[in-house]
GROMACS .gro file of C-alpha atoms in nm:
model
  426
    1UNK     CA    1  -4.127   7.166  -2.959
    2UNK     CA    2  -4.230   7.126  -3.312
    3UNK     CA    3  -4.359   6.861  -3.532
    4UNK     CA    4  -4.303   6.915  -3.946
    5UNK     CA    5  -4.560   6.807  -4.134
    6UNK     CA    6  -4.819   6.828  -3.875
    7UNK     CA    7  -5.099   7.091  -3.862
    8UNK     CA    8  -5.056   7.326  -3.541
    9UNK     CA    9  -5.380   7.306  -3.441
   10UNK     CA   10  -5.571   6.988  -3.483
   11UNK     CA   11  -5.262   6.751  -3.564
   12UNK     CA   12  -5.412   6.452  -3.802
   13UNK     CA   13  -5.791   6.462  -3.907
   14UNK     CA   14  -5.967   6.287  -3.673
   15UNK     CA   15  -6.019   5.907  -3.819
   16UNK     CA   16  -6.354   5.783  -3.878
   17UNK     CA   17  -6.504   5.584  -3.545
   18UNK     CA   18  -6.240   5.731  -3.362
   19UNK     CA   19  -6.276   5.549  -3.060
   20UNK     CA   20  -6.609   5.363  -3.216
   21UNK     CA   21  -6.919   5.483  -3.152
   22UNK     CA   22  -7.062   5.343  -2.837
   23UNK     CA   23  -6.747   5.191  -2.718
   24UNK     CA   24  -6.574   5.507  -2.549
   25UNK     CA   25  -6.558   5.332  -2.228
   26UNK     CA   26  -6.273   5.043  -2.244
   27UNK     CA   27  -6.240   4.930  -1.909
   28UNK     CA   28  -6.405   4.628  -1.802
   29UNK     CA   29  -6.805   4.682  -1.646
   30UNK     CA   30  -6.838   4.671  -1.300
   31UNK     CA   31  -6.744   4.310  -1.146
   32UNK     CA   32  -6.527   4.228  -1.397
   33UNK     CA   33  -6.209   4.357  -1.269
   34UNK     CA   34  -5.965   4.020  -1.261
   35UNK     CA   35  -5.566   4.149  -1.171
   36UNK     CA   36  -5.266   3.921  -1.123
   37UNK     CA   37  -5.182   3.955  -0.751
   38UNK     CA   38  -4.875   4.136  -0.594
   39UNK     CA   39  -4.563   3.962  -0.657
   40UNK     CA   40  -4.460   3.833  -0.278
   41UNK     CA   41  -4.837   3.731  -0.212
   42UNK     CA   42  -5.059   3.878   0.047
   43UNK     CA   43  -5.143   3.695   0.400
   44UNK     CA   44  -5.333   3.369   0.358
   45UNK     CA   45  -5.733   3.353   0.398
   46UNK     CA   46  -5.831   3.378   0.727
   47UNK     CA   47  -5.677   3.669   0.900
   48UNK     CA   48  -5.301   3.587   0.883
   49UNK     CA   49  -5.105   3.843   0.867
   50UNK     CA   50  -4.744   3.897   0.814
   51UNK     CA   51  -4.464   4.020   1.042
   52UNK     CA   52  -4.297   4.313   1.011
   53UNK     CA   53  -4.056   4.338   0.730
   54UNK     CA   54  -3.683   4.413   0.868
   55UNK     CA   55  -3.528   4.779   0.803
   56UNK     CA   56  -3.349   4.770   0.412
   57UNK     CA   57  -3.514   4.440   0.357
   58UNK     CA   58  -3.580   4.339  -0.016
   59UNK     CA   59  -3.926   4.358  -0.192
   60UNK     CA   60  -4.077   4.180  -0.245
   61UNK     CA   61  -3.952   3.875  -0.062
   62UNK     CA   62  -3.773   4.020   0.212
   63UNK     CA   63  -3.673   3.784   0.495
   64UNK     CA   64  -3.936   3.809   0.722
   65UNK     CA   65  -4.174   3.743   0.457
   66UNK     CA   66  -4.360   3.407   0.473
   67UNK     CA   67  -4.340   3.228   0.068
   68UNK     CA   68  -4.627   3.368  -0.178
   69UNK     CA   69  -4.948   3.268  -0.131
   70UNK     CA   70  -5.305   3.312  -0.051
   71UNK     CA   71  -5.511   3.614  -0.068
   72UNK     CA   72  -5.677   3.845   0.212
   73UNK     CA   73  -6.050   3.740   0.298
   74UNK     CA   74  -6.273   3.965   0.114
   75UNK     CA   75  -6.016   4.094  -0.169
   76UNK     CA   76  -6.052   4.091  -0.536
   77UNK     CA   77  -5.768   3.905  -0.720
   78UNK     CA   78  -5.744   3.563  -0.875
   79UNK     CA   79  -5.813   3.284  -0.643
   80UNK     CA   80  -5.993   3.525  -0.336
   81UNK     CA   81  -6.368   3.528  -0.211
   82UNK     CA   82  -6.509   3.760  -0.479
   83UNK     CA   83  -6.717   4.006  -0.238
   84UNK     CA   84  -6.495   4.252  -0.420
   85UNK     CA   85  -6.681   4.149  -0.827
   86UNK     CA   86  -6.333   4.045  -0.939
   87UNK     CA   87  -6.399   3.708  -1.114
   88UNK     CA   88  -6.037   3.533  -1.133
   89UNK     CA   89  -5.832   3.430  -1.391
   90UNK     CA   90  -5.860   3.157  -1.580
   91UNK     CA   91  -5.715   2.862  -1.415
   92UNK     CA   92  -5.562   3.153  -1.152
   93UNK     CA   93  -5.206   3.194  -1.031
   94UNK     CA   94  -5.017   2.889  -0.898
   95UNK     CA   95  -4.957   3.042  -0.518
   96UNK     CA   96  -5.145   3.373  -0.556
   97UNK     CA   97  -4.828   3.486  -0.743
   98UNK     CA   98  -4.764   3.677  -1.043
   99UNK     CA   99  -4.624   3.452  -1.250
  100UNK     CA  100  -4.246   3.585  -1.422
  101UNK     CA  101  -4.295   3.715  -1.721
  102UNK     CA  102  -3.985   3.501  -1.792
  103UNK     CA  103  -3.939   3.196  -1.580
  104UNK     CA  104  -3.660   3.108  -1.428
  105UNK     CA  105  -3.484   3.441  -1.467
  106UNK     CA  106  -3.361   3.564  -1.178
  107UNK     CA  107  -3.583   3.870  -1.042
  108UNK     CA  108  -3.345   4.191  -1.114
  109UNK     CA  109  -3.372   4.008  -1.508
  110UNK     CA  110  -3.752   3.984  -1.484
  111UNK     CA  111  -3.752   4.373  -1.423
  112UNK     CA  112  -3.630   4.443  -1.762
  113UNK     CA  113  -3.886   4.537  -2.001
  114UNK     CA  114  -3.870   4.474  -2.388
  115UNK     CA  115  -4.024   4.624  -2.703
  116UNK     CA  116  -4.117   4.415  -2.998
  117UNK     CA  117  -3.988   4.621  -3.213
  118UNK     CA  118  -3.602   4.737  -3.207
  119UNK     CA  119  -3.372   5.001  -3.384
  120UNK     CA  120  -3.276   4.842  -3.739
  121UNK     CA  121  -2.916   4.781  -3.806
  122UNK     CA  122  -2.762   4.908  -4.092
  123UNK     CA  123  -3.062   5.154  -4.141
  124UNK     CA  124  -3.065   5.385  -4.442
  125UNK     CA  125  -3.347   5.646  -4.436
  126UNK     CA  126  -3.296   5.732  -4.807
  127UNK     CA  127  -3.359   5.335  -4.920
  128UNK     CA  128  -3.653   5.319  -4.701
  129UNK     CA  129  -3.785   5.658  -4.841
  130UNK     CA  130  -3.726   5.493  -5.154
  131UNK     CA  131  -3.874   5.118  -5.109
  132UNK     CA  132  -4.213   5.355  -4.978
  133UNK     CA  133  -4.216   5.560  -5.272
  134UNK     CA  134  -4.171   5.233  -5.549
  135UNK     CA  135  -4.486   5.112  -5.311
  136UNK     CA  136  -4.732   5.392  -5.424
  137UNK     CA  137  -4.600   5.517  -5.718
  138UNK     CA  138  -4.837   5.443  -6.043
  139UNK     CA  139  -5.147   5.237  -6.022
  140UNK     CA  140  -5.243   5.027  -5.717
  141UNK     CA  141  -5.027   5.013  -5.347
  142UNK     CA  142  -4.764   4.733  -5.226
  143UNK     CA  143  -4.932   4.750  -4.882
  144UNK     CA  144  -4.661   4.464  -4.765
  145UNK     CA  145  -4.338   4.685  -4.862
  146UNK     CA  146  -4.503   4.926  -4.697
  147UNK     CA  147  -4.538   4.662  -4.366
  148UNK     CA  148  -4.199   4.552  -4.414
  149UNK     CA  149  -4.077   4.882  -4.344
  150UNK     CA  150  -4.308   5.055  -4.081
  151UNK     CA  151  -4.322   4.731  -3.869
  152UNK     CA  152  -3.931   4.689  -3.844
  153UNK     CA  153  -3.793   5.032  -3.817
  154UNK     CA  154  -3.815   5.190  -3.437
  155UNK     CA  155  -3.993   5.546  -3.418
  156UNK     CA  156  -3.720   5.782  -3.481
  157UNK     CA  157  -3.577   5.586  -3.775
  158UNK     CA  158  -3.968   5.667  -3.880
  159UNK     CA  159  -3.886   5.988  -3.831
  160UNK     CA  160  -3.594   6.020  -4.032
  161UNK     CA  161  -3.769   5.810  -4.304
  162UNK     CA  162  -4.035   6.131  -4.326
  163UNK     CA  163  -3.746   6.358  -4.362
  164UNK     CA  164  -3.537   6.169  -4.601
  165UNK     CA  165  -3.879   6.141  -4.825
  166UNK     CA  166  -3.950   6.504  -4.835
  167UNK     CA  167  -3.581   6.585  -4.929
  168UNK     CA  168  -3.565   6.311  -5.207
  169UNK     CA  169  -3.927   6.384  -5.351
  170UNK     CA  170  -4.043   6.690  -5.264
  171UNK     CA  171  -4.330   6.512  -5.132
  172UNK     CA  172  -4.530   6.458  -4.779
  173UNK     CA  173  -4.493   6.096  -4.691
  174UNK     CA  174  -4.782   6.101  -4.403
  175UNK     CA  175  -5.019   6.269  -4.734
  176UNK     CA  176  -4.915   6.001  -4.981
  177UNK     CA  177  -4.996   5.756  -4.712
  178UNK     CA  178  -5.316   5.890  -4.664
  179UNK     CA  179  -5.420   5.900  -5.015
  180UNK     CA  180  -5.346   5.539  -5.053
  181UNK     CA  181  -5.442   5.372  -4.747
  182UNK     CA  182  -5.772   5.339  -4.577
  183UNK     CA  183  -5.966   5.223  -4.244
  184UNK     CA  184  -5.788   5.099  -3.975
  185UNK     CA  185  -5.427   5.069  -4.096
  186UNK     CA  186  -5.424   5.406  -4.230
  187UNK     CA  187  -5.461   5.532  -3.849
  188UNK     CA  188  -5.215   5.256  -3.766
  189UNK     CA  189  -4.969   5.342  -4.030
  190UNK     CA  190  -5.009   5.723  -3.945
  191UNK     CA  191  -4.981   5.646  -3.553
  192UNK     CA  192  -4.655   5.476  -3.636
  193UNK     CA  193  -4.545   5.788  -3.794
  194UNK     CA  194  -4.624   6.025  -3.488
  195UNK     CA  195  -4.308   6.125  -3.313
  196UNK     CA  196  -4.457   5.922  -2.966
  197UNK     CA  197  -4.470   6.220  -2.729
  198UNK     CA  198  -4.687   6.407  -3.025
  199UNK     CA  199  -4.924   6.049  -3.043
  200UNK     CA  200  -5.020   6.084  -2.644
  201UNK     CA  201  -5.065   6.488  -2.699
  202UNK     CA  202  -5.300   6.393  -3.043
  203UNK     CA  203  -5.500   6.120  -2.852
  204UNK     CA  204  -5.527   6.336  -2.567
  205UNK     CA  205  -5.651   6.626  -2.743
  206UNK     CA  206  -5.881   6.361  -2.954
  207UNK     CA  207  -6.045   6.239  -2.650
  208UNK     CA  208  -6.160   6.584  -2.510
  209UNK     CA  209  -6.219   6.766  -2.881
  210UNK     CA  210  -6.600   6.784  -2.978
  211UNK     CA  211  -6.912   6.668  -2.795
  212UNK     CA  212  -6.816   6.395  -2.518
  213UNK     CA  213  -6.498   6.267  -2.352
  214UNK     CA  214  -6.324   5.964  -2.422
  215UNK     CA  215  -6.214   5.905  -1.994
  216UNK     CA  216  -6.086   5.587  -2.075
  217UNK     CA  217  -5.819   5.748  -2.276
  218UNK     CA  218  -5.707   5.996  -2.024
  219UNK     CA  219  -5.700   5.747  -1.795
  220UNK     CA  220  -5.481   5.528  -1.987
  221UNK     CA  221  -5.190   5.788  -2.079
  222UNK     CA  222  -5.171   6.046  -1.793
  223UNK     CA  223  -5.197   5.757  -1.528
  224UNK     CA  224  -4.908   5.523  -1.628
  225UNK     CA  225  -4.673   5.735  -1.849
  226UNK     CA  226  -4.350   5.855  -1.616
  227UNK     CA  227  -4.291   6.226  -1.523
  228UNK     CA  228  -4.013   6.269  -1.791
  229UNK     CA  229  -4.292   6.185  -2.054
  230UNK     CA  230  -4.582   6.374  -1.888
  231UNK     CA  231  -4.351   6.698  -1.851
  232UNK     CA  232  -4.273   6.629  -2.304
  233UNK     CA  233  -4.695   6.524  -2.349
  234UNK     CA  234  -4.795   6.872  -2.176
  235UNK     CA  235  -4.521   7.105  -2.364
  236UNK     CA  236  -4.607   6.902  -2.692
  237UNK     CA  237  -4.994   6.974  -2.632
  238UNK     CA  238  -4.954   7.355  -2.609
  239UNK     CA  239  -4.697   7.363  -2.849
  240UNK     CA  240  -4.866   7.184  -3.126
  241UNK     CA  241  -5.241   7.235  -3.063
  242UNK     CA  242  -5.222   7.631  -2.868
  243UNK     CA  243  -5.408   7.470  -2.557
  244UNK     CA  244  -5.346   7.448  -2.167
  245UNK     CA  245  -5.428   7.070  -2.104
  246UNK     CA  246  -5.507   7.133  -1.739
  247UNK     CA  247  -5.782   7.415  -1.867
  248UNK     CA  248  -5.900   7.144  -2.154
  249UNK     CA  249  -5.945   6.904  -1.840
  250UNK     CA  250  -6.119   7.162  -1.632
  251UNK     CA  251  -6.372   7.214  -1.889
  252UNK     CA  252  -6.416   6.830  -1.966
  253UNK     CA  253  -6.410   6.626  -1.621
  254UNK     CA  254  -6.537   6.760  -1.261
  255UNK     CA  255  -6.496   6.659  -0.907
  256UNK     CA  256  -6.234   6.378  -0.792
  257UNK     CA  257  -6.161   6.262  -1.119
  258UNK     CA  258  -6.065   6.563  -1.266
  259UNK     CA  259  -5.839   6.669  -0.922
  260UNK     CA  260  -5.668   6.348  -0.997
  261UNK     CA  261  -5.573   6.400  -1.306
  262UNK     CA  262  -5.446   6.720  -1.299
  263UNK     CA  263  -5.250   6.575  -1.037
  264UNK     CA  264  -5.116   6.349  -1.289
  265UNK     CA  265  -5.039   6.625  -1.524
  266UNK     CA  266  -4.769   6.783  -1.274
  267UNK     CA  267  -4.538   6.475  -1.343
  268UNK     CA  268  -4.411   6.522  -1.008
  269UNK     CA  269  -4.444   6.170  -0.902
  270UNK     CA  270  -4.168   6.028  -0.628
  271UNK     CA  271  -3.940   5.823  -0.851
  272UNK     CA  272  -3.677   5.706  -0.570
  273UNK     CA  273  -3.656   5.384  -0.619
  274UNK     CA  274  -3.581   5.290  -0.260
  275UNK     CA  275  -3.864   5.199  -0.046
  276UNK     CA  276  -3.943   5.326   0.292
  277UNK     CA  277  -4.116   5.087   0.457
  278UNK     CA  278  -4.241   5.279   0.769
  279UNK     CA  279  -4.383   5.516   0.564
  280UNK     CA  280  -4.567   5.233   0.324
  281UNK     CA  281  -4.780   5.136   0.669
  282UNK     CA  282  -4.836   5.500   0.782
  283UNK     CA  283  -4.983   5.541   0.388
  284UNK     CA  284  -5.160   5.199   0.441
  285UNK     CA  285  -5.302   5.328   0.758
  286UNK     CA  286  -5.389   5.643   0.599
  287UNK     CA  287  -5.591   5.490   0.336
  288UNK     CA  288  -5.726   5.239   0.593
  289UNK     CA  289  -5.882   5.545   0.825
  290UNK     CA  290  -5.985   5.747   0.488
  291UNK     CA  291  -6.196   5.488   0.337
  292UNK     CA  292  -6.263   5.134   0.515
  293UNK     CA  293  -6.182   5.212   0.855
  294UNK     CA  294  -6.502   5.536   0.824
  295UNK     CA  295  -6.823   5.664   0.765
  296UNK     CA  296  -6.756   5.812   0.412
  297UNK     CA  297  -6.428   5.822   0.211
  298UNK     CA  298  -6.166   6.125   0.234
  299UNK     CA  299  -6.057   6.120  -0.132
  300UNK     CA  300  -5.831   6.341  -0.160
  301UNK     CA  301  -5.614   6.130   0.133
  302UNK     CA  302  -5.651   5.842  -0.183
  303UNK     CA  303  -5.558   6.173  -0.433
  304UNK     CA  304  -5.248   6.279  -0.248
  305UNK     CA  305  -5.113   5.928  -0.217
  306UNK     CA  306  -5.144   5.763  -0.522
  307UNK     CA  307  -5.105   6.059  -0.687
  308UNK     CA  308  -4.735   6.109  -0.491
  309UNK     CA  309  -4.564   5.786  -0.414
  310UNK     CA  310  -4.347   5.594  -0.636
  311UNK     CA  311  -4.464   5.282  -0.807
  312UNK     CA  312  -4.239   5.069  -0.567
  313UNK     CA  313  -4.319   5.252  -0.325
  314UNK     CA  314  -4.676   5.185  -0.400
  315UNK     CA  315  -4.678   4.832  -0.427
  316UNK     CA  316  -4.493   4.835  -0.044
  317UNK     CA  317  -4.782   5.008   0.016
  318UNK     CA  318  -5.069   4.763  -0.093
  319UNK     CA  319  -4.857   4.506   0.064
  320UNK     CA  320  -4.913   4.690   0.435
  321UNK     CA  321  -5.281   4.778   0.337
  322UNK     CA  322  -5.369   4.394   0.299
  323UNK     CA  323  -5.199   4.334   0.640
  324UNK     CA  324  -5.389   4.630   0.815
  325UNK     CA  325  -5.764   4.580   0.648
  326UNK     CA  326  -5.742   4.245   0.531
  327UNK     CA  327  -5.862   4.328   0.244
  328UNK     CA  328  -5.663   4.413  -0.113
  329UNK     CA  329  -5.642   4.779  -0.187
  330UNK     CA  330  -5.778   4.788  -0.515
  331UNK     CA  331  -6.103   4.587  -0.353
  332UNK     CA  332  -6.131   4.881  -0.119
  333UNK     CA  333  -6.117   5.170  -0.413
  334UNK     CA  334  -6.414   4.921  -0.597
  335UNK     CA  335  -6.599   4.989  -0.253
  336UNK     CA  336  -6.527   5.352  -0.204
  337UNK     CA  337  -6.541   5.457  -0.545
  338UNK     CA  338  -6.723   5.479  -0.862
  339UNK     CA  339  -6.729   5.586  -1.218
  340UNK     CA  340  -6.424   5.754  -1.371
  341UNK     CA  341  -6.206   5.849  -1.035
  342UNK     CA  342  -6.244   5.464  -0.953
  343UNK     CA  343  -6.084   5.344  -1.254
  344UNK     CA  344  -5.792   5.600  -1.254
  345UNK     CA  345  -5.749   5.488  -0.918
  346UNK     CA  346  -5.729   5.108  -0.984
  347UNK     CA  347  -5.481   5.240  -1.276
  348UNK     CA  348  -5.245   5.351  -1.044
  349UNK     CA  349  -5.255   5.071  -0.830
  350UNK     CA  350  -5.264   4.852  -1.085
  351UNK     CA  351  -4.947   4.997  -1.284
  352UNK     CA  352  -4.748   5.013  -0.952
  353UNK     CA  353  -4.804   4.642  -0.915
  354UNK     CA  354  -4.769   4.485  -1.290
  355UNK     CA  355  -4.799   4.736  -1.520
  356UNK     CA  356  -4.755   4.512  -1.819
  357UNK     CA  357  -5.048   4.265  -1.665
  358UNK     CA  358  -5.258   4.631  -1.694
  359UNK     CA  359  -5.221   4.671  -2.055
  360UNK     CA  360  -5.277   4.319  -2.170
  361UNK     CA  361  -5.608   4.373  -1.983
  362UNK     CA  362  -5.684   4.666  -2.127
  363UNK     CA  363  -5.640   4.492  -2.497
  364UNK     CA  364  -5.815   4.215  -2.393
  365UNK     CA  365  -6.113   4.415  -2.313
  366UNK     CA  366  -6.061   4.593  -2.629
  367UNK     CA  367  -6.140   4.301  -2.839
  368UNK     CA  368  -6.345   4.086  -2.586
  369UNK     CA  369  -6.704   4.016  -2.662
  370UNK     CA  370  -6.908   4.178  -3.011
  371UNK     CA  371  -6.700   4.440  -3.218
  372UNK     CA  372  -6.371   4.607  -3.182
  373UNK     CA  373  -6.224   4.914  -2.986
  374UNK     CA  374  -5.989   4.968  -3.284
  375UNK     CA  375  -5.817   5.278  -3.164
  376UNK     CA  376  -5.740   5.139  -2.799
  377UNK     CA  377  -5.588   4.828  -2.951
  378UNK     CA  378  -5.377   5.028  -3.247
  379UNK     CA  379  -5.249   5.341  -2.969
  380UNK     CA  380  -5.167   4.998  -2.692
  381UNK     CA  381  -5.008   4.832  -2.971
  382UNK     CA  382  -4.800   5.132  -3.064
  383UNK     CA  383  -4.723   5.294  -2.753
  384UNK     CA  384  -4.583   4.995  -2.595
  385UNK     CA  385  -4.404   4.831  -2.913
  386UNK     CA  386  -4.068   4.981  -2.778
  387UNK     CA  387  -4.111   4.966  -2.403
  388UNK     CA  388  -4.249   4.645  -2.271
  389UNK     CA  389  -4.507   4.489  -2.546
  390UNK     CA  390  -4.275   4.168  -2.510
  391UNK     CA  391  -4.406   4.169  -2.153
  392UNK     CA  392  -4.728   4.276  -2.212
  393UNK     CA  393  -4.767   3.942  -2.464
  394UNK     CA  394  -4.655   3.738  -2.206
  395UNK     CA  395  -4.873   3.853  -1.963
  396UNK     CA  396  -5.135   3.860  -2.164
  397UNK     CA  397  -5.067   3.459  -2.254
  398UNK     CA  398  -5.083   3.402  -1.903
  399UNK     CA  399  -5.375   3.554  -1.827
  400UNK     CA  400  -5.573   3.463  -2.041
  401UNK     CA  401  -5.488   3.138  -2.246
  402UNK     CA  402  -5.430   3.232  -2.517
  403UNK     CA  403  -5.171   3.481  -2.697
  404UNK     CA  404  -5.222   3.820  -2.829
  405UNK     CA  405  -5.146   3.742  -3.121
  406UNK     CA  406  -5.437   3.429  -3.199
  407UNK     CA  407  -5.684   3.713  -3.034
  408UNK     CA  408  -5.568   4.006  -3.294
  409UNK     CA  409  -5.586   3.754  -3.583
  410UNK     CA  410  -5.917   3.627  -3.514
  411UNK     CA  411  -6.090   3.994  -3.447
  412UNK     CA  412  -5.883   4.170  -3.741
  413UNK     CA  413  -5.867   4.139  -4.130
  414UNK     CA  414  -5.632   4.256  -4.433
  415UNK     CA  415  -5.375   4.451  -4.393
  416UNK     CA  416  -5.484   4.554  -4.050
  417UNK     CA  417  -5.405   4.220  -3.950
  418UNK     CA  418  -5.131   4.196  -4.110
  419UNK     CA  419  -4.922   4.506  -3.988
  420UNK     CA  420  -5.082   4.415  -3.650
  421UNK     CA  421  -4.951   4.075  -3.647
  422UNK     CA  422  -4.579   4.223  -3.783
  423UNK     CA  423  -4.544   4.510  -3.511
  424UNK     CA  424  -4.674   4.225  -3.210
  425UNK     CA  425  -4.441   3.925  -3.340
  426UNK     CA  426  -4.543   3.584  -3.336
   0.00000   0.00000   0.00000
């Protein structure tokens, strides 16, 4: 697999504060873990539990299933006893439910996921390549032309922009770009212009190049992108940059966390859809005996789990764990684990129970509190604009109260803000 344009072996320069200096851990400190609960509820306070769910039944609510609501005793989402540090949302969830990220659609709708940003119609490369040229030609840049294209024009109509420039002028776009932009919408403009399996291989590679790891980002791409685009992100990474990514994490993480996320590199990951029910409360049980229910915690039974099971086969899973511990699972992993194998962990979990709900917390906390995590916003921002960032603002909206969009405007300026604001939607 190749990428024109792109140097083989370090992709684009590395961008100044790339993530910023002192904020290369994104995830939330200890005890402030919040996460929208599993849709179909867990068993009310108090030790209720519910029966068992009838063979082929629906999930979640399957007959058998009493209505959403209520949270086990000691667990950690929205509206629960917080022995497990998980403060809860603002205001909570109505029911201890996840609320739809469109109401009143029927379930099968809610499913669907939407990116902000859609294929053009009537798209002509050449007149883009064109409108981008007019933009920096002579003295000065029309930053906004510039917006009005990259922000409305899906990635491989990028792509053929790029080509379509170099045939007409002779001339690099992603150089001329970079010789008239700056700061933080030059790496947003540029990340727009990575083909999107090349953008996970070049933040990859960014967050283990040179002294320290950037975890966090690991975390983020190998444990919620599916196997088809794991199998692409590990070709594109030796192809591009002449390194083994499983060798690069080797020398750059140890222990658990680094077993569990070359397990994540395989892309082997179950992706029947169908959900076996029996063997969601053996795994339940399984986790139950490897981490609450002993002395000590068998990781690698967490590992070979998480690390295996489909995502709805996952969140059948949880479901059974609450019943058998009476606890939530991801307020077990905050008890059995720590540090960097904890949070790739509660990734899992939390992907295989509302992924979107996972990435609107992860740009919260990228703009929460004093300064900004600039690159984990942009590569959220990006990465998502075509899959489920409709979602993700919705979720995000509910969560916290308040939309993405108000938080981007109020922690960004310029034409950061601006492009920002244009790939989001208001």
């Amino acid at each position: 697999m190749s990428y024109p344009g792109y140097p083989p072996s370090d992709g684009y320069p590395a961008f100044p504060g790339y993530p910023p200096t002192g904020q290369e851990s994104v995830y939330p400190p200890a005890g402030q873990y919040a996460y929208p609960a599993v849709p179909g509820g867990f068993p009310p306070s108090g030790g209720g539990t519910y029966p068992a769910a009838p063979p082929n039944a629906g999930f979640p609510g399957a007959a058998g299933y009493p209505a959403p609501g209520g949270y086990p005793a000691s667990g950690g989402f929205p509206g629960a006893p917080q022995a497990g540090g998980m403060p809860p949302y603002p205001g909570g969830f109505p029911g201890g439910q996840v609320p739809s990220p469109m109401p009143g659609l029927p379930a099968a709708v809610v499913q669907c996921t939407q990116g902000t940003i859609q294929a053009a119609p009537n798209f002509d490369a050449g007149r883009d390549a064109e409108i981008l040229r007019k933009a920096m030609k002579g003295f000065g840049t029309d930053e906004q032309a510039i917006i009005n294209v990259v922000a409305n024009r899906s990635n491989d109509q990028r792509q053929k922009i790029k080509a379509a420039f170099k045939t007409m002028y002779g001339k690099d776009l992603i150089k001329d770009l970079k010789s008239e932009l700056s700061g933080n919408v030059e790496e947003l403009i540029l990340a727009l212009f990575m083909p999107s399996t090349y953008y996970d291989a070049w933040s990859l590679r960014h967050a283990m190049k040179g002294a320290g790891t950037q975890e966090s980002v690991l975390i983020e791409i190998l444990c919620t992108r599916t196997n088809q685009e794991i199998r692409e992100i590990v070709n594109c990474y030796k192809s591009e940059f002449g390194r083994d990514i499983e060798q690069d994490i080797r020398s750059d993480t140890s222990g658990h966390f680094e077993r569990l996320l070359i397990s994540m590199c395989q892309g082997n990951r179950d992706e029947n859809q169908t959900v076996d029910y029996q063997k969601a409360q053996e795994d339940a049980q399984r986790l139950y005996q490897a981490g609450e229910g002993k002395l000590g915690t068998d990781e690698s039974c967490f590992n070979m789990v998480l690390a295996s099971r489909s995502f709805p086969q996952l969140k059948a899973t949880v479901e059974a764990y609450s019943r058998i511990a009476n606890r939530d699972l991801l307020s077990s992993i905050d008890r059995e684990f720590s540090g960097n194998v904890e949070h790739g962990l509660k990734t899992i979990v939390q992907c295989a129970l509302n992924r979107p709900a996972f990435f609107a917390e992860r740009l919260y906390y990228s703009m929460k509190g004093a300064g900004t995590d600039d690159s984990t916003l942009i590569r959220i921002v990006v990465t998502r604009s075509e899959i489920d960032l409709v979602q993700i603002k919705q979720m995000f909206t509910q969560m916290y109260q308040k939309t993405l969009a108000t938080m981007i405007a109020s922690d960004t300026s310029g034409d950061y803000r601006k492009l920002l604001l244009a790939i989001v939607g208001q």
